[in-house]
PDB file of C-alpha atoms and ligand atoms in Angstrom:
ATOM      1  CA  UNK A   1       0.000   0.000   0.000  1.00  0.00           C
ATOM      2  CA  UNK A   2       1.171   3.523  -0.747  1.00  0.00           C
ATOM      3  CA  UNK A   3       0.787   6.641   1.432  1.00  0.00           C
ATOM      4  CA  UNK A   4      -2.421   8.623   1.726  1.00  0.00           C
ATOM      5  CA  UNK A   5      -2.686  12.315   2.650  1.00  0.00           C
ATOM      6  CA  UNK A   6      -5.781  14.074   3.972  1.00  0.00           C
ATOM      7  CA  UNK A   7      -6.852  17.444   2.521  1.00  0.00           C
ATOM      8  CA  UNK A   8      -9.669  19.382   4.187  1.00  0.00           C
ATOM      9  CA  UNK A   9     -11.406  22.470   2.831  1.00  0.00           C
ATOM     10  CA  UNK A  10     -11.296  25.266   5.383  1.00  0.00           C
ATOM     11  CA  UNK A  11     -15.095  25.447   5.613  1.00  0.00           C
ATOM     12  CA  UNK A  12     -15.205  21.867   7.006  1.00  0.00           C
ATOM     13  CA  UNK A  13     -12.148  22.076   9.242  1.00  0.00           C
ATOM     14  CA  UNK A  14     -13.676  20.642  12.441  1.00  0.00           C
ATOM     15  CA  UNK A  15     -15.153  17.614  10.640  1.00  0.00           C
ATOM     16  CA  UNK A  16     -11.919  17.095   8.695  1.00  0.00           C
ATOM     17  CA  UNK A  17      -9.776  17.131  11.818  1.00  0.00           C
ATOM     18  CA  UNK A  18     -12.086  14.588  13.499  1.00  0.00           C
ATOM     19  CA  UNK A  19     -11.806  12.372  10.401  1.00  0.00           C
ATOM     20  CA  UNK A  20      -8.001  12.756  10.463  1.00  0.00           C
ATOM     21  CA  UNK A  21      -7.897  11.622  14.089  1.00  0.00           C
ATOM     22  CA  UNK A  22      -9.987   8.556  13.259  1.00  0.00           C
ATOM     23  CA  UNK A  23      -7.776   7.644  10.310  1.00  0.00           C
ATOM     24  CA  UNK A  24      -4.453   8.608  11.909  1.00  0.00           C
ATOM     25  CA  UNK A  25      -3.816  11.192   9.166  1.00  0.00           C
ATOM     26  CA  UNK A  26      -2.752  14.823   9.672  1.00  0.00           C
ATOM     27  CA  UNK A  27      -5.148  17.230   7.946  1.00  0.00           C
ATOM     28  CA  UNK A  28      -3.808  19.789   5.459  1.00  0.00           C
ATOM     29  CA  UNK A  29      -6.270  22.680   4.998  1.00  0.00           C
ATOM     30  CA  UNK A  30      -7.027  24.082   1.539  1.00  0.00           C
ATOM     31  CA  UNK A  31      -9.184  26.777  -0.004  1.00  0.00           C
ATOM     32  CA  UNK A  32     -10.990  25.537  -3.151  1.00  0.00           C
ATOM     33  CA  UNK A  33     -10.221  24.806  -5.907  1.00  0.00           C
ATOM     34  CA  UNK A  34      -8.534  21.557  -4.907  1.00  0.00           C
ATOM     35  CA  UNK A  35      -6.432  20.895  -7.999  1.00  0.00           C
ATOM     36  CA  UNK A  36      -3.481  23.251  -7.221  1.00  0.00           C
ATOM     37  CA  UNK A  37      -3.251  21.692  -3.754  1.00  0.00           C
ATOM     38  CA  UNK A  38      -3.143  18.156  -5.234  1.00  0.00           C
ATOM     39  CA  UNK A  39      -0.343  19.223  -7.573  1.00  0.00           C
ATOM     40  CA  UNK A  40       1.758  20.438  -4.636  1.00  0.00           C
ATOM     41  CA  UNK A  41       2.235  16.831  -3.384  1.00  0.00           C
ATOM     42  CA  UNK A  42       4.781  14.338  -4.769  1.00  0.00           C
ATOM     43  CA  UNK A  43       3.098  12.225  -7.497  1.00  0.00           C
ATOM     44  CA  UNK A  44       2.749   9.058  -5.431  1.00  0.00           C
ATOM     45  CA  UNK A  45      -0.091   7.419  -3.500  1.00  0.00           C
ATOM     46  CA  UNK A  46      -3.488   8.922  -2.847  1.00  0.00           C
ATOM     47  CA  UNK A  47      -5.151  12.002  -1.382  1.00  0.00           C
ATOM     48  CA  UNK A  48      -8.403  11.827   0.544  1.00  0.00           C
ATOM     49  CA  UNK A  49     -10.080  15.212   0.132  1.00  0.00           C
ATOM     50  CA  UNK A  50     -12.968  16.569   2.190  1.00  0.00           C
ATOM     51  CA  UNK A  51     -14.485  19.062  -0.244  1.00  0.00           C
ATOM     52  CA  UNK A  52     -17.524  21.307   0.312  1.00  0.00           C
ATOM     53  CA  UNK A  53     -19.815  18.693  -1.289  1.00  0.00           C
ATOM     54  CA  UNK A  54     -18.326  15.452   0.026  1.00  0.00           C
ATOM     55  CA  UNK A  55     -15.336  13.162   0.430  1.00  0.00           C
ATOM     56  CA  UNK A  56     -13.298  12.001  -2.582  1.00  0.00           C
ATOM     57  CA  UNK A  57     -10.136  10.009  -3.180  1.00  0.00           C
ATOM     58  CA  UNK A  58      -7.599  11.130  -5.797  1.00  0.00           C
ATOM     59  CA  UNK A  59      -4.516   9.460  -7.314  1.00  0.00           C
ATOM     60  CA  UNK A  60      -1.647  11.913  -6.760  1.00  0.00           C
ATOM     61  CA  UNK A  61       0.153  10.778  -9.913  1.00  0.00           C
ATOM     62  CA  UNK A  62      -2.992  11.745 -11.893  1.00  0.00           C
ATOM     63  CA  UNK A  63      -4.163  14.999 -10.247  1.00  0.00           C
ATOM     64  CA  UNK A  64      -6.358  15.826 -13.263  1.00  0.00           C
ATOM     65  CA  UNK A  65      -8.397  12.605 -13.059  1.00  0.00           C
ATOM     66  CA  UNK A  66     -11.722  12.375 -11.265  1.00  0.00           C
ATOM     67  CA  UNK A  67     -12.297  11.413  -7.664  1.00  0.00           C
ATOM     68  CA  UNK A  68     -13.420   8.059  -6.338  1.00  0.00           C
ATOM     69  CA  UNK A  69     -16.616   8.919  -4.470  1.00  0.00           C
ATOM     70  CA  UNK A  70     -19.651   7.049  -3.267  1.00  0.00           C
ATOM     71  CA  UNK A  71     -22.550   8.777  -5.036  1.00  0.00           C
ATOM     72  CA  UNK A  72     -25.463   6.362  -4.867  1.00  0.00           C
ATOM     73  CA  UNK A  73     -27.881   8.517  -6.806  1.00  0.00           C
ATOM     74  CA  UNK A  74     -25.549   9.638  -9.603  1.00  0.00           C
ATOM     75  CA  UNK A  75     -24.505   8.379 -13.033  1.00  0.00           C
ATOM     76  CA  UNK A  76     -24.159   4.682 -13.839  1.00  0.00           C
ATOM     77  CA  UNK A  77     -24.668   3.736 -10.181  1.00  0.00           C
ATOM     78  CA  UNK A  78     -28.012   5.526  -9.928  1.00  0.00           C
ATOM     79  CA  UNK A  79     -29.087   3.944 -13.203  1.00  0.00           C
ATOM     80  CA  UNK A  80     -28.244   0.427 -12.026  1.00  0.00           C
ATOM     81  CA  UNK A  81     -30.314   0.899  -8.881  1.00  0.00           C
ATOM     82  CA  UNK A  82     -33.688   0.903 -10.575  1.00  0.00           C
ATOM     83  CA  UNK A  83     -35.371  -2.308  -9.294  1.00  0.00           C
ATOM     84  CA  UNK A  84     -36.251  -3.451 -12.830  1.00  0.00           C
ATOM     85  CA  UNK A  85     -32.712  -2.885 -14.050  1.00  0.00           C
ATOM     86  CA  UNK A  86     -31.061  -4.459 -10.998  1.00  0.00           C
ATOM     87  CA  UNK A  87     -32.876  -7.732 -11.710  1.00  0.00           C
ATOM     88  CA  UNK A  88     -30.972  -8.035 -14.990  1.00  0.00           C
ATOM     89  CA  UNK A  89     -27.529  -7.749 -13.343  1.00  0.00           C
ATOM     90  CA  UNK A  90     -25.464 -10.936 -13.393  1.00  0.00           C
ATOM     91  CA  UNK A  91     -24.542 -10.525  -9.716  1.00  0.00           C
ATOM     92  CA  UNK A  92     -28.249 -10.661  -8.818  1.00  0.00           C
ATOM     93  CA  UNK A  93     -28.765 -13.873 -10.791  1.00  0.00           C
ATOM     94  CA  UNK A  94     -25.590 -15.422  -9.338  1.00  0.00           C
ATOM     95  CA  UNK A  95     -26.764 -14.711  -5.776  1.00  0.00           C
ATOM     96  CA  UNK A  96     -30.014 -16.576  -6.488  1.00  0.00           C
ATOM     97  CA  UNK A  97     -32.232 -13.555  -5.829  1.00  0.00           C
ATOM     98  CA  UNK A  98     -34.539 -14.115  -8.798  1.00  0.00           C
ATOM     99  CA  UNK A  99     -35.475 -17.636  -7.727  1.00  0.00           C
ATOM    100  CA  UNK A 100     -35.720 -16.999  -3.972  1.00  0.00           C
ATOM    101  CA  UNK A 101     -39.208 -17.449  -2.511  1.00  0.00           C
ATOM    102  CA  UNK A 102     -38.501 -15.167   0.476  1.00  0.00           C
ATOM    103  CA  UNK A 103     -36.158 -12.124   0.692  1.00  0.00           C
ATOM    104  CA  UNK A 104     -32.531 -13.183   1.177  1.00  0.00           C
ATOM    105  CA  UNK A 105     -29.907 -11.867   3.564  1.00  0.00           C
ATOM    106  CA  UNK A 106     -26.542 -11.489   1.871  1.00  0.00           C
ATOM    107  CA  UNK A 107     -23.279 -10.863   3.706  1.00  0.00           C
ATOM    108  CA  UNK A 108     -20.991  -8.845   1.434  1.00  0.00           C
ATOM    109  CA  UNK A 109     -17.539  -9.597   2.873  1.00  0.00           C
ATOM    110  CA  UNK A 110     -15.754  -7.207   0.499  1.00  0.00           C
ATOM    111  CA  UNK A 111     -18.087  -4.224   0.073  1.00  0.00           C
ATOM    112  CA  UNK A 112     -15.544  -1.691  -1.264  1.00  0.00           C
ATOM    113  CA  UNK A 113     -17.484   1.206  -2.801  1.00  0.00           C
ATOM    114  CA  UNK A 114     -20.851  -0.568  -2.341  1.00  0.00           C
ATOM    115  CA  UNK A 115     -21.592  -0.896  -6.043  1.00  0.00           C
ATOM    116  CA  UNK A 116     -22.509  -4.589  -5.914  1.00  0.00           C
ATOM    117  CA  UNK A 117     -24.088  -4.290  -2.452  1.00  0.00           C
ATOM    118  CA  UNK A 118     -26.454  -1.576  -3.658  1.00  0.00           C
ATOM    119  CA  UNK A 119     -27.452  -3.513  -6.769  1.00  0.00           C
ATOM    120  CA  UNK A 120     -28.237  -6.533  -4.574  1.00  0.00           C
ATOM    121  CA  UNK A 121     -30.306  -4.354  -2.222  1.00  0.00           C
ATOM    122  CA  UNK A 122     -32.074  -2.733  -5.196  1.00  0.00           C
ATOM    123  CA  UNK A 123     -33.093  -6.266  -6.223  1.00  0.00           C
ATOM    124  CA  UNK A 124     -34.615  -6.804  -2.778  1.00  0.00           C
ATOM    125  CA  UNK A 125     -31.877  -8.408  -0.641  1.00  0.00           C
ATOM    126  CA  UNK A 126     -30.992  -7.300   2.860  1.00  0.00           C
ATOM    127  CA  UNK A 127     -27.241  -6.715   2.685  1.00  0.00           C
ATOM    128  CA  UNK A 128     -25.005  -6.888   5.761  1.00  0.00           C
ATOM    129  CA  UNK A 129     -21.364  -5.936   5.154  1.00  0.00           C
ATOM    130  CA  UNK A 130     -18.035  -5.218   6.790  1.00  0.00           C
ATOM    131  CA  UNK A 131     -15.181  -3.233   5.245  1.00  0.00           C
ATOM    132  CA  UNK A 132     -11.698  -3.339   6.720  1.00  0.00           C
ATOM    133  CA  UNK A 133      -9.930  -0.496   4.861  1.00  0.00           C
ATOM    134  CA  UNK A 134     -10.562   2.633   6.985  1.00  0.00           C
ATOM    135  CA  UNK A 135     -10.239   5.091   4.071  1.00  0.00           C
ATOM    136  CA  UNK A 136     -12.744   3.100   2.002  1.00  0.00           C
ATOM    137  CA  UNK A 137     -15.128   2.961   4.971  1.00  0.00           C
ATOM    138  CA  UNK A 138     -14.814   6.763   5.327  1.00  0.00           C
ATOM    139  CA  UNK A 139     -15.775   7.227   1.649  1.00  0.00           C
ATOM    140  CA  UNK A 140     -18.760   4.922   2.048  1.00  0.00           C
ATOM    141  CA  UNK A 141     -19.962   6.550   5.263  1.00  0.00           C
ATOM    142  CA  UNK A 142     -19.788   9.936   3.557  1.00  0.00           C
ATOM    143  CA  UNK A 143     -21.815   8.563   0.627  1.00  0.00           C
ATOM    144  CA  UNK A 144     -24.393   6.977   2.938  1.00  0.00           C
ATOM    145  CA  UNK A 145     -24.666  10.221   4.903  1.00  0.00           C
ATOM    146  CA  UNK A 146     -25.407  12.232   1.739  1.00  0.00           C
ATOM    147  CA  UNK A 147     -27.801   9.543   0.520  1.00  0.00           C
ATOM    148  CA  UNK A 148     -29.734   9.733   3.811  1.00  0.00           C
ATOM    149  CA  UNK A 149     -30.992  13.182   2.773  1.00  0.00           C
ATOM    150  CA  UNK A 150     -32.628  11.804  -0.411  1.00  0.00           C
ATOM    151  CA  UNK A 151     -36.175  10.527  -0.032  1.00  0.00           C
ATOM    152  CA  UNK A 152     -35.985   8.234  -3.089  1.00  0.00           C
ATOM    153  CA  UNK A 153     -33.051   6.304  -1.562  1.00  0.00           C
ATOM    154  CA  UNK A 154     -34.726   5.500   1.773  1.00  0.00           C
ATOM    155  CA  UNK A 155     -36.056   2.049   0.745  1.00  0.00           C
ATOM    156  CA  UNK A 156     -32.556   1.085  -0.450  1.00  0.00           C
ATOM    157  CA  UNK A 157     -30.788   2.420   2.656  1.00  0.00           C
ATOM    158  CA  UNK A 158     -33.206   0.505   4.888  1.00  0.00           C
ATOM    159  CA  UNK A 159     -31.809  -2.740   3.436  1.00  0.00           C
ATOM    160  CA  UNK A 160     -28.142  -1.886   4.079  1.00  0.00           C
ATOM    161  CA  UNK A 161     -26.309  -2.775   7.316  1.00  0.00           C
ATOM    162  CA  UNK A 162     -22.798  -1.307   7.001  1.00  0.00           C
ATOM    163  CA  UNK A 163     -20.037  -2.046   9.500  1.00  0.00           C
ATOM    164  CA  UNK A 164     -16.316  -1.404   9.744  1.00  0.00           C
ATOM    165  CA  UNK A 165     -14.055  -4.349  10.464  1.00  0.00           C
ATOM    166  CA  UNK A 166     -12.628  -7.573   9.150  1.00  0.00           C
ATOM    167  CA  UNK A 167     -15.240  -9.801   7.561  1.00  0.00           C
ATOM    168  CA  UNK A 168     -13.612 -12.960   8.866  1.00  0.00           C
ATOM    169  CA  UNK A 169     -14.317 -11.794  12.415  1.00  0.00           C
ATOM    170  CA  UNK A 170     -17.772 -10.382  11.642  1.00  0.00           C
ATOM    171  CA  UNK A 171     -18.830 -13.613   9.889  1.00  0.00           C
ATOM    172  CA  UNK A 172     -17.670 -15.698  12.848  1.00  0.00           C
ATOM    173  CA  UNK A 173     -19.572 -13.397  15.235  1.00  0.00           C
ATOM    174  CA  UNK A 174     -22.755 -13.611  13.142  1.00  0.00           C
ATOM    175  CA  UNK A 175     -22.544 -17.402  13.039  1.00  0.00           C
ATOM    176  CA  UNK A 176     -21.940 -17.558  16.811  1.00  0.00           C
ATOM    177  CA  UNK A 177     -25.025 -15.372  17.350  1.00  0.00           C
ATOM    178  CA  UNK A 178     -27.168 -17.691  15.189  1.00  0.00           C
ATOM    179  CA  UNK A 179     -27.453 -15.071  12.426  1.00  0.00           C
ATOM    180  CA  UNK A 180     -25.934 -16.934   9.504  1.00  0.00           C
ATOM    181  CA  UNK A 181     -26.584 -15.179   6.171  1.00  0.00           C
ATOM    182  CA  UNK A 182     -28.260 -17.008   3.285  1.00  0.00           C
ATOM    183  CA  UNK A 183     -25.522 -15.937   0.893  1.00  0.00           C
ATOM    184  CA  UNK A 184     -21.944 -14.742   1.339  1.00  0.00           C
ATOM    185  CA  UNK A 185     -20.638 -12.600  -1.508  1.00  0.00           C
ATOM    186  CA  UNK A 186     -16.895 -12.207  -2.125  1.00  0.00           C
ATOM    187  CA  UNK A 187     -15.208  -9.745  -4.496  1.00  0.00           C
ATOM    188  CA  UNK A 188     -11.633  -9.292  -3.259  1.00  0.00           C
ATOM    189  CA  UNK A 189      -9.121  -7.187  -5.175  1.00  0.00           C
ATOM    190  CA  UNK A 190      -7.455  -9.067  -7.972  1.00  0.00           C
ATOM    191  CA  UNK A 191      -3.727  -8.295  -8.290  1.00  0.00           C
ATOM    192  CA  UNK A 192      -3.164  -6.708 -11.713  1.00  0.00           C
ATOM    193  CA  UNK A 193       0.546  -6.824 -12.425  1.00  0.00           C
ATOM    194  CA  UNK A 194       0.154  -5.041 -15.749  1.00  0.00           C
ATOM    195  CA  UNK A 195      -0.498  -1.306 -15.273  1.00  0.00           C
ATOM    196  CA  UNK A 196      -2.359  -1.095 -18.578  1.00  0.00           C
ATOM    197  CA  UNK A 197      -4.949  -3.424 -17.074  1.00  0.00           C
ATOM    198  CA  UNK A 198      -5.986  -0.647 -14.691  1.00  0.00           C
ATOM    199  CA  UNK A 199      -8.670   0.596 -16.975  1.00  0.00           C
ATOM    200  CA  UNK A 200     -10.126   3.318 -14.789  1.00  0.00           C
ATOM    201  CA  UNK A 201      -7.615   5.930 -13.759  1.00  0.00           C
ATOM    202  CA  UNK A 202      -9.470   6.730 -10.544  1.00  0.00           C
ATOM    203  CA  UNK A 203      -9.174   3.122  -9.454  1.00  0.00           C
ATOM    204  CA  UNK A 204      -5.419   3.666  -9.113  1.00  0.00           C
ATOM    205  CA  UNK A 205      -6.197   5.678  -5.970  1.00  0.00           C
ATOM    206  CA  UNK A 206      -8.508   2.947  -4.636  1.00  0.00           C
ATOM    207  CA  UNK A 207      -5.839   0.311  -5.165  1.00  0.00           C
ATOM    208  CA  UNK A 208      -3.282   2.569  -3.456  1.00  0.00           C
ATOM    209  CA  UNK A 209      -5.265   2.617  -0.183  1.00  0.00           C
ATOM    210  CA  UNK A 210      -6.536  -0.986  -0.272  1.00  0.00           C
ATOM    211  CA  UNK A 211      -3.628  -2.994  -1.670  1.00  0.00           C
ATOM    212  CA  UNK A 212      -4.054  -6.371  -3.329  1.00  0.00           C
ATOM    213  CA  UNK A 213      -6.053  -8.317  -0.688  1.00  0.00           C
ATOM    214  CA  UNK A 214      -3.241 -10.906  -0.715  1.00  0.00           C
ATOM    215  CA  UNK A 215      -5.045 -12.900   2.017  1.00  0.00           C
ATOM    216  CA  UNK A 216      -8.253 -13.253  -0.028  1.00  0.00           C
ATOM    217  CA  UNK A 217      -8.081 -17.069  -0.290  1.00  0.00           C
ATOM    218  CA  UNK A 218      -8.919 -17.307   3.429  1.00  0.00           C
ATOM    219  CA  UNK A 219     -12.335 -15.766   2.773  1.00  0.00           C
ATOM    220  CA  UNK A 220     -13.686 -18.767   0.863  1.00  0.00           C
ATOM    221  CA  UNK A 221     -13.557 -21.419   3.644  1.00  0.00           C
ATOM    222  CA  UNK A 222     -14.951 -18.904   6.156  1.00  0.00           C
ATOM    223  CA  UNK A 223     -17.760 -18.013   3.759  1.00  0.00           C
ATOM    224  CA  UNK A 224     -18.585 -21.676   3.096  1.00  0.00           C
ATOM    225  CA  UNK A 225     -18.879 -22.262   6.859  1.00  0.00           C
ATOM    226  CA  UNK A 226     -21.079 -19.221   7.463  1.00  0.00           C
ATOM    227  CA  UNK A 227     -23.520 -19.169   4.531  1.00  0.00           C
ATOM    228  CA  UNK A 228     -26.621 -21.362   4.549  1.00  0.00           C
ATOM    229  CA  UNK A 229     -27.530 -21.324   0.832  1.00  0.00           C
ATOM    230  CA  UNK A 230     -24.613 -20.273  -1.362  1.00  0.00           C
ATOM    231  CA  UNK A 231     -21.295 -18.457  -1.657  1.00  0.00           C
ATOM    232  CA  UNK A 232     -20.710 -16.280  -4.703  1.00  0.00           C
ATOM    233  CA  UNK A 233     -17.218 -15.192  -5.773  1.00  0.00           C
ATOM    234  CA  UNK A 234     -16.675 -12.457  -8.349  1.00  0.00           C
ATOM    235  CA  UNK A 235     -13.466 -12.726 -10.373  1.00  0.00           C
ATOM    236  CA  UNK A 236     -12.184 -11.039 -13.518  1.00  0.00           C
ATOM    237  CA  UNK A 237     -12.926 -13.186 -16.577  1.00  0.00           C
ATOM    238  CA  UNK A 238     -10.105 -15.687 -17.048  1.00  0.00           C
ATOM    239  CA  UNK A 239      -8.778 -15.291 -13.469  1.00  0.00           C
ATOM    240  CA  UNK A 240      -7.992 -18.432 -11.454  1.00  0.00           C
ATOM    241  CA  UNK A 241     -10.527 -19.686  -8.919  1.00  0.00           C
ATOM    242  CA  UNK A 242     -10.373 -18.142  -5.442  1.00  0.00           C
ATOM    243  CA  UNK A 243      -8.983 -20.422  -2.740  1.00  0.00           C
ATOM    244  CA  UNK A 244      -8.744 -23.474  -4.985  1.00  0.00           C
ATOM    245  CA  UNK A 245     -12.511 -24.029  -4.826  1.00  0.00           C
ATOM    246  CA  UNK A 246     -14.660 -25.941  -7.309  1.00  0.00           C
ATOM    247  CA  UNK A 247     -17.844 -23.984  -8.033  1.00  0.00           C
ATOM    248  CA  UNK A 248     -21.082 -25.787  -8.855  1.00  0.00           C
ATOM    249  CA  UNK A 249     -22.274 -22.998 -11.175  1.00  0.00           C
ATOM    250  CA  UNK A 250     -20.538 -20.245 -13.136  1.00  0.00           C
ATOM    251  CA  UNK A 251     -22.181 -17.067 -14.502  1.00  0.00           C
ATOM    252  CA  UNK A 252     -20.242 -15.082 -17.099  1.00  0.00           C
ATOM    253  CA  UNK A 253     -20.783 -11.314 -17.069  1.00  0.00           C
ATOM    254  CA  UNK A 254     -19.350  -8.687 -19.444  1.00  0.00           C
ATOM    255  CA  UNK A 255     -16.063  -8.255 -17.614  1.00  0.00           C
ATOM    256  CA  UNK A 256     -16.472 -10.498 -14.595  1.00  0.00           C
ATOM    257  CA  UNK A 257     -17.192 -14.125 -13.811  1.00  0.00           C
ATOM    258  CA  UNK A 258     -19.291 -15.251 -10.829  1.00  0.00           C
ATOM    259  CA  UNK A 259     -18.340 -18.612  -9.302  1.00  0.00           C
ATOM    260  CA  UNK A 260     -21.215 -20.038  -7.267  1.00  0.00           C
ATOM    261  CA  UNK A 261     -20.762 -22.619  -4.495  1.00  0.00           C
ATOM    262  CA  UNK A 262     -24.136 -24.183  -3.704  1.00  0.00           C
ATOM    263  CA  UNK A 263     -24.745 -25.364  -0.143  1.00  0.00           C
ATOM    264  CA  UNK A 264     -28.298 -26.723  -0.436  1.00  0.00           C
TER     265      UNK A 264
HETATM  266  C1  LIG B 301     -12.611  -5.180  -5.210  1.00  0.00           C
HETATM  267  S1  LIG B 301     -13.152  -4.305  -3.811  1.00  0.00           S
HETATM  268  C2  LIG B 301     -14.854  -4.694  -3.772  1.00  0.00           C
HETATM  269  C3  LIG B 301     -15.672  -3.874  -4.701  1.00  0.00           C
HETATM  270  C4  LIG B 301     -17.148  -3.999  -4.397  1.00  0.00           C
HETATM  271  N1  LIG B 301     -17.665  -5.311  -4.738  1.00  0.00           N
HETATM  272  C5  LIG B 301     -17.969  -2.929  -5.094  1.00  0.00           C
HETATM  273  O1  LIG B 301     -18.931  -3.302  -5.784  1.00  0.00           O
HETATM  274  O2  LIG B 301     -17.665  -1.731  -4.940  1.00  0.00           O
HETATM  275  C6  LIG B 301     -12.577  -5.278  -2.445  1.00  0.00           C
HETATM  276  C7  LIG B 301     -12.847  -4.631  -1.088  1.00  0.00           C
HETATM  277  O3  LIG B 301     -12.880  -5.669  -0.113  1.00  0.00           O
HETATM  278  C8  LIG B 301     -12.240  -5.214   1.063  1.00  0.00           C
HETATM  279  N2  LIG B 301     -11.800  -6.414   1.811  1.00  0.00           N
HETATM  280  C9  LIG B 301     -10.969  -7.398   1.387  1.00  0.00           C
HETATM  281  N3  LIG B 301     -10.834  -8.352   2.327  1.00  0.00           N
HETATM  282  C10 LIG B 301     -11.622  -7.961   3.370  1.00  0.00           C
HETATM  283  C11 LIG B 301     -11.900  -8.522   4.653  1.00  0.00           C
HETATM  284  N4  LIG B 301     -11.327  -9.679   5.066  1.00  0.00           N
HETATM  285  N5  LIG B 301     -12.756  -7.862   5.461  1.00  0.00           N
HETATM  286  C12 LIG B 301     -13.332  -6.701   5.065  1.00  0.00           C
HETATM  287  N6  LIG B 301     -13.076  -6.095   3.877  1.00  0.00           N
HETATM  288  C13 LIG B 301     -12.237  -6.729   3.044  1.00  0.00           C
HETATM  289  C14 LIG B 301     -11.099  -4.355   0.534  1.00  0.00           C
HETATM  290  O4  LIG B 301     -10.635  -3.473   1.535  1.00  0.00           O
HETATM  291  C15 LIG B 301     -11.783  -3.643  -0.636  1.00  0.00           C
HETATM  292  O5  LIG B 301     -12.399  -2.463  -0.214  1.00  0.00           O
END
């Protein structure tokens, strides 16, 4: 993982300093616009910026590229969240949501920026999740906070249970409390060695703060123990199986493959 700096617009100084304390990052104050401030840092790692309208993550070697933000209502994400559209997503089919007779509870062990979690919730699942990367969790909490002000997102938000922490521990705790999820969904980072494979420039910043999830294989056995109905693993097309498993079903999407381990 590479370093991350925290930039806070002067108008949100108190909030920014509290966030810095939580993340163990010193806050550097800026007056908008942000771009000149980004350019003042060495071109390495990422900058988390608290701007007047929300929190964003920038790759410092690409200060002109867009921010990674969690905007549930905007752009492609907002479009995918229509209930009718969500039902056509491969992740929804792979999780067995279309055939379920009662609403399913899915544990998303690798929620990242919540894109898959929100599509699953838009298709009617209750989604419990735990994220271990503190900077990613800060981006998501900011996005959820802004979404809470939007009436049209209330039904979706009511289905999301977001926690910070390691999913291995949260899964074990849920199982011990008799709250095993129907489905466990896994989408760990996949180590791209080839830089040209990093299609989206903004995702460079995400990778900088998350790393490669080199311990991802351990998620599969834990998921198989915790889930009651199935475990679904998302992988890039052509990538090797996670954890040496043998899936019972495979769904091919446009850029991803979903390996499904059936338990019933
Ligand atoms: C590829 S991203 C997931 C993207 C996500 N599916 C989405 O739609 O935005 C992987 C995420 O899983 C998180 N992660 C990996 N292993 C984890 C673990 N054991 N516990 C919690 N989070 C984990 C990483 O920090 C990263 O944010």
